[in-house]
């Protein structure tokens, strides 16, 4: 079930009404939200429920066990290993098997390796990371373990963030389970702005850019010239920002209407004046997760400069692998890590660009690295990069005027002053609840009318 | 007295009903895409079929499609 569908709107309307009905009964509200989240997830594939139930059960048991002195280390190791095993089996098994088979073949040691037909459960990377967050946070005594399994089940399955984040920290979410905040005028206003801006970014900007510009060019990279390659690269940079931040905005807005607050996941990432700044603004919940649970445990800023650079590049390479089981993603992560390391060296040497130039340089670097992220293979990545050196291409695209408007709108969503959003929220907060609801409904109606027919899935669902 | 959140929720539900009445969208299609809930599913489908029949009998205009067509024409997408 995808957010911008009539199916989800009907589903959410029922959940919102039940949430209000059960507001004063913690146990009933939790039970209803777990049931709703499982129905939401089952809409993709009922079989996935078993996996999510397994992940939640292991996290709950590991959380209890890590507080027992004798079991602490083995429980933590077993819990995290179980999560990584789930990810490995469902997401990476065939990739590593294929890579091993190719390596053996190139060495003249061809072998028949066991293959599995695996359907990638949607959102698996997100909820396994949340489960790890729970185990680690309990282990670090940042939160007490939950005796009631319903708390952990709700934390892991809560439908607004289940399939594409934000990755919510246990220490942030679990206290809210017991005491959600009844949405007041300001919270509803913020939710309306978030949901409508998210729908606009996804349904209007991202989806049309995908169909009118990005997909045709990336679908035939060998036939493009530098203009269409450049436009599609810019188009994908805008598309992925609008697609993913749009999803996050909707998720945060929906959670807010149910009484739960998530941290924001995007903060105008294309205004970043360094790569370090970019990663503090892009997919913030993943960046901070990786910093706290991977980069720091791997050594972080400890050791010699060379060791620090190695840790940084390794962390980002693993972050690339988290995004997808493919060499393209590994390459993407590696180059981001290398870029961060080079930037650190330059910063320590005192080298600095003027801010505007730095923003442009970061945007160009990030946009070019979106090419391996978007291309379906390494060969397509090279073909797309080669197109930048061609002045004519047999498949070069005639770009319709509306595309330039979409690019401008997407960049404006990234670049407009945050005070504008704040003003819209303040204006909406002054209205009565009926008017707020009507504006939300009319806005959704307008987005659906402006959007294309059919539903394009969110890019980050595949991760 | 009804809380402000309840008033917000009720208005959302009313707006959803109005949107459904004034569009060619069918909840039945959405319900069929949901996981099978057994006997509960049968009851839900029966209720939705009744509602869809009632909506069809009202013969209301499909304002949503008209608006979509106008927007798409204005943007040069048709």
Coordinates of C-alpha atoms in Angstrom, one line a residue, chain A residues 114 243 280:
Chain A
X114 CA 23.4 -22.7 -4.5
X243 CA 10.6 11.4 -4.1
X280 CA 23.9 16.2 7.8

